[in-house]
Coordinates of C-alpha atoms in Angstrom, one line a residue:
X1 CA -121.7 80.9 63.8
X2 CA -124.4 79.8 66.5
X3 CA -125.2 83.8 66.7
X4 CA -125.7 84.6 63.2
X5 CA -128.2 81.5 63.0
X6 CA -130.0 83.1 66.1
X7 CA -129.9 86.4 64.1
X8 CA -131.7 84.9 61.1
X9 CA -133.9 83.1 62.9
X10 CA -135.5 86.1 64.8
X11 CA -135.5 88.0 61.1
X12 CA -138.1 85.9 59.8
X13 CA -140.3 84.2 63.4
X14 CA -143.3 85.7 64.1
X15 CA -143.3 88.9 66.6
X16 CA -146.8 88.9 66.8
X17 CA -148.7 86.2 66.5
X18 CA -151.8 87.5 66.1
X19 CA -150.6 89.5 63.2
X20 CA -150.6 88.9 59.1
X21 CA -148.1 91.2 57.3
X22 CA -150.3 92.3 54.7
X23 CA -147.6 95.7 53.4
X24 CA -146.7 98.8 54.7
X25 CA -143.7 99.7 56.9
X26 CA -143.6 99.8 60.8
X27 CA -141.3 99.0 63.7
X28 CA -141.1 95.9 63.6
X29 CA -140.6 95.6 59.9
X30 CA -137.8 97.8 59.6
X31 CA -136.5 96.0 63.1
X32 CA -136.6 92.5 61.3
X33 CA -135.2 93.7 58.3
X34 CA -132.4 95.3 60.1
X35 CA -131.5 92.4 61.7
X36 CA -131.2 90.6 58.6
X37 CA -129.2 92.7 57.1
X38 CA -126.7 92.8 59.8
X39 CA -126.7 88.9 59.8
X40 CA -125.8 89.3 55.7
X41 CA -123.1 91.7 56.5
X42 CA -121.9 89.7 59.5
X43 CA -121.9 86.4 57.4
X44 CA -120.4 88.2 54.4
X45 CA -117.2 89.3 56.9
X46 CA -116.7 86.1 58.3
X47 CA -116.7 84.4 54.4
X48 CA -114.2 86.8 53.6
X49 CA -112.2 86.0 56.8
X50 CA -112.8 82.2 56.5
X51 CA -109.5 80.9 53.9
X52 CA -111.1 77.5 53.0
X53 CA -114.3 77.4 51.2
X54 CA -116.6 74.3 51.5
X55 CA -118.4 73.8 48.0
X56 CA -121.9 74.0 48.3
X57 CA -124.3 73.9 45.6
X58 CA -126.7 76.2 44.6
X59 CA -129.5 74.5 42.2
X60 CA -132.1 74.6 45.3
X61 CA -132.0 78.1 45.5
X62 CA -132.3 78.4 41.8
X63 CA -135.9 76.6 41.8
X64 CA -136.6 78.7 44.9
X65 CA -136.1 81.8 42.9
X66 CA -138.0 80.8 40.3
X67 CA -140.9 80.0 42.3
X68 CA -140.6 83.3 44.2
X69 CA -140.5 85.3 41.0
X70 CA -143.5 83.4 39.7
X71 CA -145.1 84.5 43.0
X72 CA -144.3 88.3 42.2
X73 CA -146.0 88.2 39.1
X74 CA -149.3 86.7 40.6
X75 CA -148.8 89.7 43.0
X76 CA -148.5 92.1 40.5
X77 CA -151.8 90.7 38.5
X78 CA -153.6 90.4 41.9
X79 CA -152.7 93.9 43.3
X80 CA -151.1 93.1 45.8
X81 CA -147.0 93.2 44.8
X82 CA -145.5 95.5 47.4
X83 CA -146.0 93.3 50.5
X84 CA -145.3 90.0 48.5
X85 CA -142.1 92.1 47.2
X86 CA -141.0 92.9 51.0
X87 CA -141.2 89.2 51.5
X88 CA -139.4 88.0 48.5
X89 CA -136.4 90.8 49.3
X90 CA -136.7 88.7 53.1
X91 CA -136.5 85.4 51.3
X92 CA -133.6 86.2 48.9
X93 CA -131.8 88.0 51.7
X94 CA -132.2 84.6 54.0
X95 CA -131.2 82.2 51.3
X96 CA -127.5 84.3 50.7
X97 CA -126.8 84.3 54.2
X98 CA -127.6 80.7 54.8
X99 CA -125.7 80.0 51.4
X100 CA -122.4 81.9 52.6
X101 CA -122.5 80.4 56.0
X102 CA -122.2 77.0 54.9
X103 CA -118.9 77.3 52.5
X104 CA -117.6 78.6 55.8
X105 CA -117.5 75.3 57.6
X106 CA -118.2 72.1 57.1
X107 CA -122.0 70.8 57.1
X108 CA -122.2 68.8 60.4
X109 CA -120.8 72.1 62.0
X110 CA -123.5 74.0 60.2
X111 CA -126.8 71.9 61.0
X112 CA -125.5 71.6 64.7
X113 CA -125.2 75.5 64.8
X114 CA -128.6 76.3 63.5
X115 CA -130.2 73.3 65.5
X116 CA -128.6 74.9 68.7
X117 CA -129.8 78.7 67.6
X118 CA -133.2 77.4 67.2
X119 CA -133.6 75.7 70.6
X120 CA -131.8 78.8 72.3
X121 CA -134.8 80.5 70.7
X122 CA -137.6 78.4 71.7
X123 CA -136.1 78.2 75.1
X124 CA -136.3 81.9 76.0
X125 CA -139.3 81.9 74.0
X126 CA -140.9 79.3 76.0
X127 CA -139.7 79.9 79.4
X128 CA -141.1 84.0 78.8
X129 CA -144.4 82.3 77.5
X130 CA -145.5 80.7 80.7
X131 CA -148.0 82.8 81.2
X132 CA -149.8 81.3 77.9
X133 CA -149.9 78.2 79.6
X134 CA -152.1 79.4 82.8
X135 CA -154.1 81.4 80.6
X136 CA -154.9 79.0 77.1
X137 CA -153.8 75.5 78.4
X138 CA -150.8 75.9 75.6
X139 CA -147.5 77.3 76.0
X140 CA -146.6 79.7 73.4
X141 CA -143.8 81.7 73.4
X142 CA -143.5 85.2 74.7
X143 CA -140.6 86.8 73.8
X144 CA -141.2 86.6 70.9
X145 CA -144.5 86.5 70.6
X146 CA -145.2 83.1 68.5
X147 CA -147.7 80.8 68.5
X148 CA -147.6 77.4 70.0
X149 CA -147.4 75.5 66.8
X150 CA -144.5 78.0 65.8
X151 CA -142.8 77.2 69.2
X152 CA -142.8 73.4 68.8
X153 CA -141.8 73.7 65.2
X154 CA -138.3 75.3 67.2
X155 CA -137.7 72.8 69.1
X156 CA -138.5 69.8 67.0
X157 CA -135.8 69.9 64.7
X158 CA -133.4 70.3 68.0
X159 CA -135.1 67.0 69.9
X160 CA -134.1 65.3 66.2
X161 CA -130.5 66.2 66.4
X162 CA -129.9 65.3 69.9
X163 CA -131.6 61.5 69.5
X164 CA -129.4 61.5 66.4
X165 CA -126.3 62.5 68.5
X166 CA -127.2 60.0 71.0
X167 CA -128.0 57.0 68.7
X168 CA -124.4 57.7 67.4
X169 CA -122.4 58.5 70.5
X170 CA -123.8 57.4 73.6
X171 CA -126.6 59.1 76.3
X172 CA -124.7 61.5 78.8
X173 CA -126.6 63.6 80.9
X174 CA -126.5 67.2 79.2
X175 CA -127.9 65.4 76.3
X176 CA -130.6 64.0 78.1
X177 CA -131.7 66.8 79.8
X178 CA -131.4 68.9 77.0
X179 CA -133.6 66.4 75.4
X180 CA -136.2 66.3 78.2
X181 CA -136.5 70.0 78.2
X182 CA -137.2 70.6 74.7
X183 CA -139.9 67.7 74.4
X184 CA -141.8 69.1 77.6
X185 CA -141.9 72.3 75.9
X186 CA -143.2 70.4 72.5
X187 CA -145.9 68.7 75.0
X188 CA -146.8 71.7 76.6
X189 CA -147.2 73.6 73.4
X190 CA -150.3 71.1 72.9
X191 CA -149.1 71.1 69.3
X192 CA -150.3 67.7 67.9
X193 CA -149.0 67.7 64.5
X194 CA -145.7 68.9 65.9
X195 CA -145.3 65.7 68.1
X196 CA -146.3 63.9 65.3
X197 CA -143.5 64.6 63.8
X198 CA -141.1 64.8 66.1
X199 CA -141.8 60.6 66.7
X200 CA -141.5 59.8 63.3
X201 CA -138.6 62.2 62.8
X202 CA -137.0 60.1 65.6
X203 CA -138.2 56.6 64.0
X204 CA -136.4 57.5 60.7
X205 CA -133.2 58.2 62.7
X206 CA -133.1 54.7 64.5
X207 CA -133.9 53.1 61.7
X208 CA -130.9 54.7 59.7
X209 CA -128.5 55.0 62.3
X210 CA -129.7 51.9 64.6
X211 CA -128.3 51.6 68.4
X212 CA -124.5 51.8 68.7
X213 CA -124.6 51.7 72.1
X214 CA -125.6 49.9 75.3
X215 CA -126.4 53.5 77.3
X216 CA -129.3 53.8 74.5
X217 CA -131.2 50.5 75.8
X218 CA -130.6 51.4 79.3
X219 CA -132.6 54.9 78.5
X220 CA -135.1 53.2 76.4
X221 CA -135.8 50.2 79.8
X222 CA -136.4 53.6 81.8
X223 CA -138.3 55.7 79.1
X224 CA -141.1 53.1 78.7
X225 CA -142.0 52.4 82.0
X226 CA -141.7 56.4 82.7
X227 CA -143.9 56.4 79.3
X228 CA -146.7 53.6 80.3
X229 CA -147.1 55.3 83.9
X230 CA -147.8 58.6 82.2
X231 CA -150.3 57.3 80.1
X232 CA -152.1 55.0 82.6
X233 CA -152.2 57.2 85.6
X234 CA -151.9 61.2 84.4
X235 CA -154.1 62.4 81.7
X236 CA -151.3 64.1 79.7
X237 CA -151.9 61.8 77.0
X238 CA -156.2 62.3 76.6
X239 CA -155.6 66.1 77.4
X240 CA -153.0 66.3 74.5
X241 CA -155.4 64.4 72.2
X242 CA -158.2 66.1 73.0
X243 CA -157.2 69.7 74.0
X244 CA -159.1 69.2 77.6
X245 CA -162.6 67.9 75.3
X246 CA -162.3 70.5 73.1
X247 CA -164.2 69.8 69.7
X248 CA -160.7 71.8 67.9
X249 CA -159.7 69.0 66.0
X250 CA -162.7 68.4 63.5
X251 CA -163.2 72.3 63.3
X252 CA -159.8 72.7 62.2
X253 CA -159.5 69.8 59.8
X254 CA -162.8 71.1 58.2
X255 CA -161.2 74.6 57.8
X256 CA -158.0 73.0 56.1
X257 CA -160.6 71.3 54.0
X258 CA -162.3 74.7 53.1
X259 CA -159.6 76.5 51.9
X260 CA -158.0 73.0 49.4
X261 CA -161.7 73.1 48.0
X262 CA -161.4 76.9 47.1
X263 CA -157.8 77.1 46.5
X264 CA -158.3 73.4 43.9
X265 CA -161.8 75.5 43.1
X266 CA -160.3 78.1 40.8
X267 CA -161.0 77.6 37.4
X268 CA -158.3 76.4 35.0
X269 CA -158.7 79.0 32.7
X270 CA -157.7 81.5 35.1
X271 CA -154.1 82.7 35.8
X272 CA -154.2 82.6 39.6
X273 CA -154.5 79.0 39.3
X274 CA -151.2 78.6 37.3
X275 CA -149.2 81.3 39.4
X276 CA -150.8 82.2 42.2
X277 CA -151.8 85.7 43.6
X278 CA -148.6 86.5 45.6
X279 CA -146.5 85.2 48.5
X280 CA -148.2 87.9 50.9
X281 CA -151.8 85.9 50.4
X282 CA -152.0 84.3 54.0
X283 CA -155.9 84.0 54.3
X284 CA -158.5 83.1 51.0
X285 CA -161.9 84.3 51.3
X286 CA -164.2 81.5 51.5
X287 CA -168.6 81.6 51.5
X288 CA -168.7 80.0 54.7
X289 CA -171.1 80.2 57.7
X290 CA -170.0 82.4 60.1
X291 CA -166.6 83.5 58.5
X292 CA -165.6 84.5 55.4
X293 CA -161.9 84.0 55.3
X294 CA -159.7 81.6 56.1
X295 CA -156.2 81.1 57.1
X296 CA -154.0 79.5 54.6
X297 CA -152.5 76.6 57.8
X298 CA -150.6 74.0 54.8
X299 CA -147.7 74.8 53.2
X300 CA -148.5 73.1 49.8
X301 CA -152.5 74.4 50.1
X302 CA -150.2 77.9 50.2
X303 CA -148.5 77.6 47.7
X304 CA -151.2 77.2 45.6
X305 CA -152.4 80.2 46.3
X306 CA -149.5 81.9 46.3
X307 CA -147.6 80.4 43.6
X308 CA -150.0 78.2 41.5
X309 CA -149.8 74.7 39.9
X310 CA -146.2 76.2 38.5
X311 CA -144.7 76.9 41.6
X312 CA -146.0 74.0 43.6
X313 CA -145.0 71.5 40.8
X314 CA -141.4 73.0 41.5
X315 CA -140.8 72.7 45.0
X316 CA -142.4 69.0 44.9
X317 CA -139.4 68.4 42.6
X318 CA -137.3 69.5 44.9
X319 CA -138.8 67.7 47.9
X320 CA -138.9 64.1 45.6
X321 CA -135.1 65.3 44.7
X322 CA -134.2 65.9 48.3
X323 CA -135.9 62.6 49.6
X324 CA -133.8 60.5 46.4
X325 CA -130.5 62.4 47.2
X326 CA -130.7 61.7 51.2
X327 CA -131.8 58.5 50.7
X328 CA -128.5 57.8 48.4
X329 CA -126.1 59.7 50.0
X330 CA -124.7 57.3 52.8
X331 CA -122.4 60.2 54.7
X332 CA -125.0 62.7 55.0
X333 CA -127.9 60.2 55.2
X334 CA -128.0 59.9 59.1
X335 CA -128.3 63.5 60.1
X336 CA -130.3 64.4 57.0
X337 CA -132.7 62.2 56.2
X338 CA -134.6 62.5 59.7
X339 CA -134.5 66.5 59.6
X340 CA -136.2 66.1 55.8
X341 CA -138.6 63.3 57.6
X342 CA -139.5 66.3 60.1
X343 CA -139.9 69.1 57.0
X344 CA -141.8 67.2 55.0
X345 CA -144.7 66.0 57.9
X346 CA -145.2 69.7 58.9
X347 CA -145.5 71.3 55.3
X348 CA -148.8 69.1 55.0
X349 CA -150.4 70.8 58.6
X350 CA -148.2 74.0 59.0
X351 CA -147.4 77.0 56.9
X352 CA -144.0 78.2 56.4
X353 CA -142.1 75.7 53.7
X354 CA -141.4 78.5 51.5
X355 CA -141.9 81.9 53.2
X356 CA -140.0 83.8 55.1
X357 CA -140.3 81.4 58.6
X358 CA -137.5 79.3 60.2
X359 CA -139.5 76.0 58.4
X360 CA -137.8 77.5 55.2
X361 CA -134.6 78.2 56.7
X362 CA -134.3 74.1 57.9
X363 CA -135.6 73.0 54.4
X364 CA -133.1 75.5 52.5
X365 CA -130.0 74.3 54.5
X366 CA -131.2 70.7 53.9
X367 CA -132.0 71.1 50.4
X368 CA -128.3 72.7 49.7
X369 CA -126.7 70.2 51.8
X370 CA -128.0 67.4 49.8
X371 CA -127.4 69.2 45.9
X372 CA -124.2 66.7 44.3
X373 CA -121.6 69.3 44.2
X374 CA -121.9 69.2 48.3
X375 CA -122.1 66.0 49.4
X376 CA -118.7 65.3 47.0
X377 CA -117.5 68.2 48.4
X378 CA -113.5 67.4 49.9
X379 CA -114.5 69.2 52.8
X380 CA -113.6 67.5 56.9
X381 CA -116.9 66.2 58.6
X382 CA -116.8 68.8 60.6
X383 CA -117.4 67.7 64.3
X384 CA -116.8 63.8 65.2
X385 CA -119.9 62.5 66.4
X386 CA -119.4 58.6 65.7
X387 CA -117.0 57.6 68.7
X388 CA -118.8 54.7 69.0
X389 CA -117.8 53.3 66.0
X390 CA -114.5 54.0 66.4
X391 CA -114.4 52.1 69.2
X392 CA -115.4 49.2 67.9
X393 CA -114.1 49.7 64.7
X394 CA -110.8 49.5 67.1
X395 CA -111.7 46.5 69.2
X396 CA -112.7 44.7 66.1
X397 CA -109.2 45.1 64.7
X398 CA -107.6 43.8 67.9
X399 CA -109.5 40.7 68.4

C-alpha cells in the first residue's frame, strides 16, 4: 500500500523545478504518466484481490470533476486545452487510484500509508538535495528536483501524524527521531509558510486530542529549554525570518498581491472571470516594472484563473463542508481535522490544492474520508493507535 502511495506521489511532484508544463509531450511526461498508470493498474489488482470493501464516498470527487471540466472549457475558449487536458486526464487518473485504495483498508491504515510515502519521499529528496543548501541557503530536494516550499509541504503532513501518534500513544524514540528529522528538513528548507503550518497543524491536534500521557510533558520540559537556547544563542530563528537580511518577504507578498489585483481585475462581463482560462495557466501576465508575468503562488488566486468565480465557489464548499464534517465527526476528528488545519493554511501561500501536486492528493483523501457514507462506514479502525486509553480505560474499571 505504502508503495503505491510512493508511486502516485512521484506521478504528480515536480521533476523540475524550474519548469512550467505548458503542453507538448517529452520524457518526463510520458515517464510520469507511466508511472501513474502502473499505480492505477497496481491499485486496480489489489481491489480485486482485496474481499472486503470499505465504503467510501464519492461526492468530493464529484465537485472536483465538475470544477475540472469547467476548467476545460476555459481552456478550450483561451486556446490553450491540450496541456490543461493532459492535466485533467492526471487529475482524474489520481483521484481513481486514491478512491480504490481506500475501500481496500480501513482509513487509519490509509492516511498512515500515504503519510509514510510522503516522508520516504522528502527524505531521499532532501538528503540528495544537500547540495541546494551550500549553494542557496535552502534545502531543496534533488532527486527529484523540487523546490524547497514543495519539499516542506512533504514532510509537513508527516511531522502532523507523528505528534498525533504521540499525543495518543506515548513518545518512544523512533517517533522522536523520526520527528526531529523531518522538522530539520522543514527548517532547512527555509520555507516560512510551511512552518507556519506545521505549528498550527500541531496546535489543532493537542487541542483535540490533549496529552494522554506523562512521556509527552517530559518531551515538552526538554523541548523548550532546547527551544529558548536556540533562539537566544544561534541565529536559526532571525535567519529563518529573514532569509539571512534578505528583503524576499515584501517582494514576494507584493507579487501575490499583483497577480489577486489582475486575476479580481478581469471584468465581469467577461467569461474568463466566470470559468477561468484552463488548469494549465500557471503564470498571468501582469504591466509591471521589470516583469511582465507572474507566477500564480495561491491556490485559490489559481483557481481563479483557472477555474473562475464557478469553480472557486465550489471547492470553498467543499473546504466549509470538510471543516463542518471533521469538526462533527468525533472518530475521525483527531487525525483529520489537524491534516485539513495544515491543507487549508498552505492553499492561501502555495499552489497545488487542486492540480495535479501531492497538496491535492492529502486534500482528496481528506475530503473522501470525511463524506457521510465513510465515516458510518462498518469498517475496523484499522491500526490501534489509542493504548493509552485503554489503559486507563482499564485501571479506571479496577479502581
Amino acid at each position: 500500500m505504502g508503495g503505491l502511495y510512493v508511486l502516485l506521489i512521484v506521478s504528480v511532484i515536480p521533476w523540475r523545478s524550474a519548469t512550467i508544463y505548458s503542453g507538448g509531450v517529452d520524457a518526463v511526461v510520458i515517464a510520469k504518466a507511466l508511472i501513474a498508470v502502473i499505480a492505477l493498474g497496481a491499485t486496480l489488482a489489489l481491489a480485486v484481490r482485496t474481499r472486503e470493501r470499505v465504503a467510501v464516498g464519492i461526492a468530493p470527487a464529484g465537485v472536483i470533476a465538475v470544477v475540472l471540466l469547467v476548467s476545460v472549457l476555459g481552456s478550450v475558449l483561451a486556446g490553450n486545452d491540450s496541456s490543461t487536458i493532459v492535466l485533467v486526464g492526471r487529475m482524474f487518473v489520481v483521484m481513481a487510484t486514491i478512491l480504490l485504495l481506500l475501500t481496500c483498508v480501513p482509513w487509519v491504515t490509509s492516511i498512515v500509508c500515504l503519510l509514510a510515502a510522503m516522508a520516504s519521499v522528502a527524505v531521499v529528496a532532501g538528503v540528495t538535495g544537500v547540495p541546494t543548501l551550500a549553494s542557496t541557503g535552502r534545502l531543496g530536494g534533488g532527486i527529484p528536483e523540487i523546490h524547497p516550499n514543495e519539499l516542506a509541504g512533504l514532510v509537513a503532513a508527516p511531522i502532523i501524524g507523528l505528534v498525533v501518534l504521540m499525543l495518543r500513544n506515548g513518545v518512544r524514540v523512533w517517533r522522536l527521531t523520526a520527528t526531529v528529522i523531518l522538522v530539520g528538513i522543514a527548517v532547512a528548507s527555509g520555507s516560512r509558510t510551511g512552518l507556519l503550518a506545521i505549528v498550527v497543524g500541531i496546535v489543532v491536534a493537542v487541542l483535540v486530542n490533549g496529552i494522554r500521557d506523562r512521556s509527552v510533558l517530559y518531551m515538552l520540559i526538554g523541548v523548550l529549554p532546547l527551544g529558548y537556547a536556540i533562539a537566544s544563542f544561534t541565529d536559526v530563528f532571525s535567519s529563518l525570518a529573514t532569509r539571512a537580511g534578505s528583503n524576499d518577504t515584501s517582494t514576494a507578498l507584493d507579487s501575490r498581491f499583483d497577480v489577486w489585483r489582475v486575476v479580481l481585475g478581469w471584468d465581469w462581463a467577461e467569461w474568463q472571470k466566470w470559468i477561468g482560462i484552463g488548469l494549465s495557466a500557471k503564470k498571468i501576465p501582469v504591466d509591471i516594472k521589470w516583469r511582465d508575468e507572474q507566477v500564480l503562488d495561491s491556490s485559490w488566486a489559481s483557481l481563479l484563473a483557472q477555474t473562475g468565480l464557478i469553480g472557486t465557489a465550489l471547492i470553498a464548499a467543499l473546504i466549509v463542508w470538510c471543516v463542518a464534517s471533521a469538526l462533527i465527526s468525533s472518530r475521525r476528528r483527531w487525525l483529520v481535522a489537524p491534516l485539513l488545519t495544515l491543507v487549508i493554511i498552505r492553499s492561501v501561500t502555495e499552489s497545488g490544492l487542486v492540480d495535479s501536486a501531492t497538496a491535492f492528493i492529502l486534500f482528496f483523501t481528506v475530503a473522501s474520508l470525511l463524506t457521510h457514507r465513510s465515516r458510518h462506514a462498518d469498517d475496523p479502525v484499522g491500526p490501534h493507535y489509542d493504548v493509552v486509553e485503554g489503559r486507563r480505560s482499564r485501571q479506571a474499571s479496577l479502581t
